[in-house]
């Protein structure tokens, strides 16, 4: 166990679990049991059934809560399961103001599912505080839903200003922290209320587990999410919990490596004649550079860029050797994606264009490969 003053990497390795007291094992025991024997009708143990509580999952839930600076963490079978569970705390008649470039799956849950149960959402530009405030319907609006940096345009939202706005109207602030991870950004410390994750990305980090998390520092809010987790049952299986606990130990070294490459590649591409624009909050000319610096410990390992033609973009996607052309991000292997046909394929072309998602835009998530290899790979193709 570590104290809160230990460094970020020390805490990643030691928080939540050190050594098994029975065997000395350094890795956490993997408990596959679905049920647990009880002593008698008057003496129930700590665990009864794994949907309600599992020791391996609980270890992971404690770790993620601690890393986010929260007190209550819950592990789900996917990011969307975690996000849906958090959104289910709302009731018919409730209204949310949501950042307009929200993750596509979250947009689908809000517009296709929760809307059927009378939970409404208005989408607004979260980089424009007054636009967001205008979308609030006093009395009806119950929450703000944010992502920063946003996907794929890497826009930065001022989390301190947004949580102050939320407090003015007595709203809950939810933040999807997938792109940054608690290693780089801890929204609860900035006044937000619920942090959400697709742990499939940086937290697990090895492109081999689907998982999601919801974390809060408020006991009552934590209990509301736990109630939904236990009711709906989209819990993360023990085996996957074990893999994520292992992956988390290297979150810091993976983030640092990916971020170093992202910064170097962003700077190199910014000067390149065949690159129209580079979107990365680590570049000084990025509109959100100062806000991001003030609220996080880095710019992250994901950048987007636009090449000068669609043809060149398609060539890059086809020929890149050290980044897989795939959906997802946050793995030890670099991944290059094509938002117009992947994350934003469901959006009509005109709407996409209006939001700045052109047919020559790519998103690149940097893994732990050597920076030079990935950069030279890109330069070789775009010349
Ligand atoms: C991938 C992703 C999700 C969804 O998570 P899954 O684990 O795929 O269900 C949510 N938000 C963001 C920002 C993501 O990148």
Coordinates of C-alpha atoms and ligand atoms in Angstrom, one line a residue:
X1 CA 0.0 0.0 0.0
X2 CA 1.1 3.5 -0.6
X3 CA 0.2 6.9 0.8
X4 CA -1.3 9.7 -1.2
X5 CA 2.0 11.6 -1.3
X6 CA 3.8 8.9 -3.3
X7 CA 4.6 9.6 -6.9
X8 CA 2.3 8.7 -9.7
X9 CA 4.3 5.7 -10.9
X10 CA 4.9 4.4 -7.4
X11 CA 1.1 4.5 -6.8
X12 CA 0.4 2.7 -10.0
X13 CA 2.6 -0.2 -9.0
X14 CA 1.6 -0.4 -5.3
X15 CA -1.9 1.0 -4.8
X16 CA -4.6 -1.4 -3.8
X17 CA -2.5 -4.5 -3.6
X18 CA 1.0 -5.4 -2.6
X19 CA 1.5 -9.0 -1.5
X20 CA -0.8 -11.9 -0.8
X21 CA -0.4 -12.5 3.0
X22 CA -0.9 -16.2 2.7
X23 CA 1.6 -17.0 -0.1
X24 CA 3.7 -13.9 -0.6
X25 CA 2.5 -13.8 -4.3
X26 CA 3.1 -10.4 -5.8
X27 CA 0.2 -10.6 -8.1
X28 CA -3.4 -10.4 -7.0
X29 CA -5.3 -13.7 -6.5
X30 CA -7.8 -14.4 -9.3
X31 CA -11.1 -15.5 -7.7
X32 CA -13.4 -17.0 -10.3
X33 CA -16.1 -18.0 -7.9
X34 CA -19.7 -16.9 -8.8
X35 CA -20.9 -17.7 -5.2
X36 CA -19.5 -17.9 -1.7
X37 CA -20.3 -20.3 1.1
X38 CA -22.0 -18.6 4.1
X39 CA -21.4 -19.7 7.7
X40 CA -25.0 -19.7 8.9
X41 CA -28.2 -17.7 8.6
X42 CA -26.9 -15.3 11.1
X43 CA -23.3 -15.1 9.9
X44 CA -23.0 -13.9 6.3
X45 CA -19.5 -13.3 4.9
X46 CA -18.2 -10.2 3.0
X47 CA -19.1 -11.7 -0.4
X48 CA -22.2 -13.7 -1.4
X49 CA -22.5 -13.5 -5.2
X50 CA -20.1 -12.1 -7.8
X51 CA -22.5 -9.8 -9.5
X52 CA -22.8 -7.9 -6.2
X53 CA -19.1 -8.2 -5.2
X54 CA -16.0 -10.2 -6.3
X55 CA -12.6 -9.8 -4.5
X56 CA -10.6 -9.5 -7.7
X57 CA -13.0 -6.9 -9.1
X58 CA -13.0 -5.1 -5.8
X59 CA -9.2 -4.8 -5.8
X60 CA -9.4 -3.2 -9.3
X61 CA -12.3 -0.9 -8.2
X62 CA -10.3 0.4 -5.2
X63 CA -7.3 1.0 -7.5
X64 CA -9.2 3.0 -10.1
X65 CA -11.0 5.0 -7.3
X66 CA -7.7 5.9 -5.7
X67 CA -5.9 6.8 -9.0
X68 CA -8.8 9.2 -9.9
X69 CA -8.7 10.8 -6.4
X70 CA -12.2 9.4 -5.7
X71 CA -13.6 7.0 -3.1
X72 CA -16.0 4.8 -5.0
X73 CA -15.0 3.0 -8.2
X74 CA -17.0 0.5 -10.3
X75 CA -15.8 -1.8 -13.0
X76 CA -18.0 -2.7 -16.0
X77 CA -17.8 -5.0 -19.0
X78 CA -17.2 -2.1 -21.4
X79 CA -16.8 1.7 -21.4
X80 CA -20.4 1.9 -22.8
X81 CA -21.7 -0.3 -19.9
X82 CA -20.1 2.1 -17.4
X83 CA -21.3 5.2 -19.2
X84 CA -24.8 3.8 -19.6
X85 CA -24.9 2.9 -15.9
X86 CA -23.9 6.4 -14.9
X87 CA -26.6 7.9 -17.2
X88 CA -29.2 5.6 -15.6
X89 CA -29.0 7.6 -12.4
X90 CA -31.3 10.1 -14.2
X91 CA -35.1 9.9 -14.4
X92 CA -37.8 10.7 -17.0
X93 CA -38.1 14.5 -17.4
X94 CA -34.4 15.0 -16.6
X95 CA -32.3 16.9 -19.2
X96 CA -28.5 16.9 -19.8
X97 CA -26.3 19.3 -21.7
X98 CA -23.7 17.2 -23.6
X99 CA -20.6 18.3 -25.5
X100 CA -21.4 18.2 -29.2
X101 CA -18.4 16.0 -30.2
X102 CA -19.2 13.3 -27.6
X103 CA -18.1 9.7 -28.3
X104 CA -20.4 8.1 -30.9
X105 CA -21.6 5.3 -28.6
X106 CA -22.6 7.8 -25.9
X107 CA -24.5 9.8 -28.5
X108 CA -26.3 6.6 -29.5
X109 CA -27.2 5.7 -25.9
X110 CA -28.5 9.3 -25.3
X111 CA -30.4 9.8 -28.6
X112 CA -31.6 6.2 -29.3
X113 CA -32.1 4.7 -25.9
X114 CA -32.4 7.0 -22.9
X115 CA -34.6 9.3 -25.0
X116 CA -37.2 6.5 -25.1
X117 CA -37.2 6.7 -21.3
X118 CA -37.8 10.4 -21.2
X119 CA -34.2 11.5 -20.5
X120 CA -33.3 14.3 -22.9
X121 CA -30.1 15.8 -24.1
X122 CA -29.0 19.0 -25.8
X123 CA -25.7 19.0 -27.6
X124 CA -23.6 22.1 -27.4
X125 CA -20.0 23.3 -27.9
X126 CA -18.2 22.7 -24.7
X127 CA -15.3 25.0 -25.6
X128 CA -17.9 27.9 -25.5
X129 CA -19.0 28.3 -21.9
X130 CA -21.8 30.7 -22.7
X131 CA -23.2 28.4 -25.4
X132 CA -23.2 25.6 -22.8
X133 CA -24.9 27.8 -20.2
X134 CA -27.6 28.8 -22.7
X135 CA -28.4 25.2 -23.2
X136 CA -29.2 24.7 -19.5
X137 CA -32.9 24.6 -18.7
X138 CA -33.2 25.7 -15.1
X139 CA -35.0 23.1 -13.0
X140 CA -35.0 20.5 -15.7
X141 CA -31.3 20.2 -16.5
X142 CA -29.6 17.8 -14.1
X143 CA -26.1 17.4 -15.5
X144 CA -23.3 18.4 -17.8
X145 CA -21.5 15.7 -19.8
X146 CA -18.0 16.4 -21.0
X147 CA -15.0 14.9 -22.8
X148 CA -11.6 16.6 -23.0
X149 CA -9.7 16.4 -25.3
X150 CA -12.6 15.6 -27.6
X151 CA -12.6 13.0 -30.3
X152 CA -11.3 13.4 -33.0
X153 CA -10.8 17.2 -33.1
X154 CA -8.9 17.3 -29.8
X155 CA -10.8 20.3 -28.5
X156 CA -10.1 21.2 -24.9
X157 CA -12.9 22.0 -22.3
X158 CA -12.1 24.0 -19.2
X159 CA -13.2 21.5 -16.5
X160 CA -12.8 24.0 -13.6
X161 CA -15.0 26.5 -15.4
X162 CA -17.6 23.8 -16.3
X163 CA -17.7 22.5 -12.7
X164 CA -18.2 26.1 -11.4
X165 CA -21.1 26.5 -13.9
X166 CA -22.6 23.2 -12.8
X167 CA -22.5 24.3 -9.1
X168 CA -24.3 27.5 -10.0
X169 CA -27.3 25.5 -11.3
X170 CA -26.8 22.6 -8.8
X171 CA -25.9 20.1 -11.6
X172 CA -23.8 16.9 -11.7
X173 CA -20.7 17.0 -13.9
X174 CA -19.8 13.8 -15.7
X175 CA -16.4 13.6 -17.5
X176 CA -15.3 10.8 -19.9
X177 CA -11.6 10.7 -19.1
X178 CA -10.6 8.0 -21.5
X179 CA -8.2 10.0 -23.6
X180 CA -6.1 11.2 -20.7
X181 CA -6.3 8.6 -18.0
X182 CA -5.8 9.5 -14.3
X183 CA -2.1 9.6 -14.9
X184 CA -2.5 12.8 -16.8
X185 CA -5.9 14.3 -15.7
X186 CA -8.0 13.9 -12.6
X187 CA -11.4 15.6 -13.1
X188 CA -12.6 14.9 -9.6
X189 CA -9.8 17.1 -8.3
X190 CA -11.1 19.9 -10.5
X191 CA -14.6 19.8 -9.0
X192 CA -16.3 17.3 -11.4
X193 CA -18.5 14.6 -9.9
X194 CA -18.4 11.4 -11.9
X195 CA -15.4 10.2 -14.0
X196 CA -16.1 7.7 -16.7
X197 CA -13.6 5.5 -18.7
X198 CA -13.4 3.2 -21.5
X199 CA -10.7 1.2 -19.8
X200 CA -10.4 -0.7 -23.1
X201 CA -8.0 2.1 -24.1
X202 CA -5.1 3.4 -22.0
X203 CA -6.0 1.8 -18.6
X204 CA -5.7 -1.7 -19.8
X205 CA -3.4 -0.6 -22.6
X206 CA -2.8 -3.8 -24.5
X207 CA -5.8 -4.0 -26.9
X208 CA -6.9 -7.3 -25.3
X209 CA -9.7 -6.4 -22.8
X210 CA -13.0 -4.5 -23.1
X211 CA -13.8 -2.7 -19.9
X212 CA -15.2 0.5 -18.4
X213 CA -15.2 2.4 -15.1
X214 CA -17.3 4.9 -13.2
X215 CA -15.6 6.8 -10.3
X216 CA -17.0 9.3 -7.8
X217 CA -15.8 11.0 -4.6
X218 CA -19.3 11.2 -3.3
X219 CA -20.7 8.4 -1.2
X220 CA -24.4 8.9 -2.1
X221 CA -23.6 9.2 -5.8
X222 CA -21.4 6.1 -5.5
X223 CA -24.3 4.2 -4.0
X224 CA -26.6 5.2 -6.9
X225 CA -24.1 3.8 -9.4
X226 CA -23.5 0.7 -7.4
X227 CA -27.2 0.1 -7.3
X228 CA -27.3 0.1 -11.1
X229 CA -24.2 -2.0 -11.5
X230 CA -25.7 -4.7 -9.3
X231 CA -29.2 -4.4 -10.8
X232 CA -28.2 -4.5 -14.5
X233 CA -25.2 -6.7 -13.9
X234 CA -22.8 -5.6 -16.7
X235 CA -19.8 -6.3 -14.4
X236 CA -16.3 -6.9 -15.5
X237 CA -15.4 -10.6 -15.2
X238 CA -12.6 -11.5 -12.7
X239 CA -10.1 -12.7 -15.4
X240 CA -10.4 -9.3 -17.2
X241 CA -10.1 -7.5 -13.9
X242 CA -6.8 -9.3 -13.3
X243 CA -5.5 -8.3 -16.7
X244 CA -6.4 -4.7 -16.2
X245 CA -4.7 -4.7 -12.8
X246 CA -1.6 -5.9 -14.5
X247 CA -1.9 -3.4 -17.4
X248 CA -2.4 -0.5 -15.0
X249 CA 1.0 -0.9 -13.4
X250 CA 2.7 0.4 -16.6
X251 CA 0.1 3.1 -17.3
X252 CA 2.7 5.8 -16.5
X253 CA 5.5 4.4 -18.6
X254 CA 3.1 3.7 -21.5
X255 CA 1.6 7.2 -21.3
X256 CA 5.0 8.9 -21.2
X257 CA 6.3 6.9 -24.2
X258 CA 3.2 7.6 -26.3
X259 CA 3.1 11.2 -25.3
X260 CA 6.7 11.8 -26.2
X261 CA 6.1 10.3 -29.7
X262 CA 2.8 12.3 -30.1
X263 CA 4.6 15.6 -29.3
X264 CA 7.5 14.8 -31.7
X265 CA 5.2 13.7 -34.5
X266 CA 2.9 16.7 -34.0
X267 CA 5.9 19.1 -34.2
X268 CA 7.3 17.4 -37.3
X269 CA 4.0 17.2 -39.2
X270 CA 3.1 20.8 -38.3
X271 CA 6.0 21.9 -40.5
X272 CA 5.3 19.5 -43.3
X273 CA 4.1 20.9 -46.6
X274 CA 1.7 18.0 -47.3
X275 CA 0.0 18.4 -43.9
X276 CA -2.9 20.9 -43.7
X277 CA -3.3 21.0 -40.0
X278 CA -2.3 19.1 -36.8
X279 CA -4.6 18.9 -33.9
X280 CA -2.7 18.2 -30.7
X281 CA -3.1 20.1 -27.3
X282 CA 0.7 19.9 -26.8
X283 CA 1.3 22.4 -29.6
X284 CA 1.6 26.0 -28.4
X285 CA -0.7 27.2 -31.2
X286 CA -3.5 24.8 -30.2
X287 CA -6.5 26.9 -29.0
X288 CA -6.8 24.9 -25.8
X289 CA -3.0 24.7 -25.0
X290 CA -3.1 26.9 -21.9
X291 CA -6.3 25.5 -20.5
X292 CA -5.0 21.9 -21.0
X293 CA -1.7 22.8 -19.3
X294 CA -3.6 24.3 -16.3
X295 CA -5.8 21.3 -15.8
X296 CA -3.7 18.2 -16.7
X297 CA -0.2 16.8 -16.5
X298 CA 0.3 16.5 -20.3
X299 CA -1.2 16.5 -23.7
X300 CA -1.7 12.8 -24.1
X301 CA -0.7 10.2 -26.7
X302 CA -3.4 10.9 -29.3
X303 CA -3.3 13.4 -32.1
X304 CA -5.3 14.1 -35.3
X305 CA -4.1 15.6 -38.5
X306 CA -5.3 16.4 -41.9
X307 CA -3.3 15.7 -45.0
X308 CA -3.5 17.8 -48.2
X309 CA -5.6 15.3 -50.1
X310 CA -8.0 12.4 -49.5
X311 CA -5.9 10.3 -51.8
X312 CA -2.7 10.8 -49.7
X313 CA -4.8 10.1 -46.5
X314 CA -6.0 6.7 -47.9
X315 CA -2.4 5.9 -48.9
X316 CA -1.2 6.5 -45.4
X317 CA -3.9 4.4 -43.9
X318 CA -3.1 1.5 -46.2
X319 CA 0.7 1.6 -46.1
X320 CA 1.6 2.5 -42.5
X321 CA 3.7 -0.3 -41.1
X322 CA 4.1 0.7 -37.4
X323 CA 0.5 1.8 -36.8
X324 CA -2.4 -0.6 -37.3
X325 CA -5.3 0.7 -39.3
X326 CA -8.0 0.0 -36.8
X327 CA -10.6 1.5 -34.5
X328 CA -9.7 2.1 -30.8
X329 CA -6.7 3.7 -29.2
X330 CA -4.5 3.5 -26.1
X331 CA -2.7 0.3 -26.8
X332 CA 1.1 -0.5 -26.6
X333 CA 0.9 -0.7 -30.4
X334 CA 0.2 2.5 -32.3
X335 CA -3.2 2.7 -34.0
X336 CA -4.3 4.9 -36.9
X337 CA -8.0 5.4 -37.5
X338 CA -10.1 7.2 -40.0
X339 CA -12.9 9.1 -38.3
X340 CA -15.1 9.6 -41.4
X341 CA -15.5 5.9 -41.9
X342 CA -15.0 4.7 -38.3
X343 CA -16.0 6.6 -35.2
X344 CA -18.2 9.1 -37.2
X345 CA -19.5 6.9 -40.0
X346 CA -23.0 7.2 -38.7
X347 CA -23.0 10.9 -39.1
X348 CA -24.3 12.4 -42.4
X349 CA -21.4 13.8 -44.5
X350 CA -22.7 17.4 -44.3
X351 CA -22.9 17.2 -40.5
X352 CA -19.4 15.8 -40.4
X353 CA -18.1 18.5 -42.6
X354 CA -19.8 21.2 -40.5
X355 CA -18.0 19.8 -37.5
X356 CA -14.6 19.9 -39.2
X357 CA -14.3 16.1 -39.7
X358 CA -13.0 16.1 -43.3
X359 CA -12.2 13.1 -45.5
X360 CA -8.5 13.8 -45.1
X361 CA -8.5 13.6 -41.3
X362 CA -6.8 10.8 -39.5
X363 CA -6.4 10.1 -35.8
X364 CA -3.2 8.5 -34.5
X365 CA -2.8 6.9 -31.1
X366 CA 0.9 6.4 -30.2
X367 CA 2.0 3.2 -28.5
X368 CA 5.4 2.5 -27.0
X369 CA 7.3 1.9 -30.3
X370 CA 10.4 4.1 -30.9
X371 CA 9.4 7.6 -31.9
X372 CA 11.8 7.6 -34.9
X373 CA 10.3 4.5 -36.4
X374 CA 6.7 5.7 -36.3
X375 CA 7.6 9.2 -37.5
X376 CA 9.8 7.9 -40.4
X377 CA 7.1 5.5 -41.4
X378 CA 4.7 8.5 -41.8
X379 CA 7.2 10.7 -43.6
X380 CA 8.1 7.9 -46.0
X381 CA 4.5 7.7 -47.1
X382 CA 3.5 11.3 -47.2
X383 CA 7.0 12.4 -48.4
Ligands
LIG1 C1 -13.9 3.7 -26.7 C2 -14.6 4.8 -26.0 C3 -15.8 4.7 -25.3 C4 -16.5 3.3 -25.3 O1 -15.9 2.4 -24.6 P1 -16.0 0.8 -24.9 O2 -15.0 0.2 -24.0 O3 -15.7 0.6 -26.4 O4 -17.4 0.4 -24.7 C5 -16.3 5.8 -24.6 N1 -15.6 7.0 -24.7 C6 -14.5 7.1 -25.4 C7 -13.9 8.5 -25.3 C8 -13.9 6.1 -26.1 O5 -12.8 6.3 -26.8

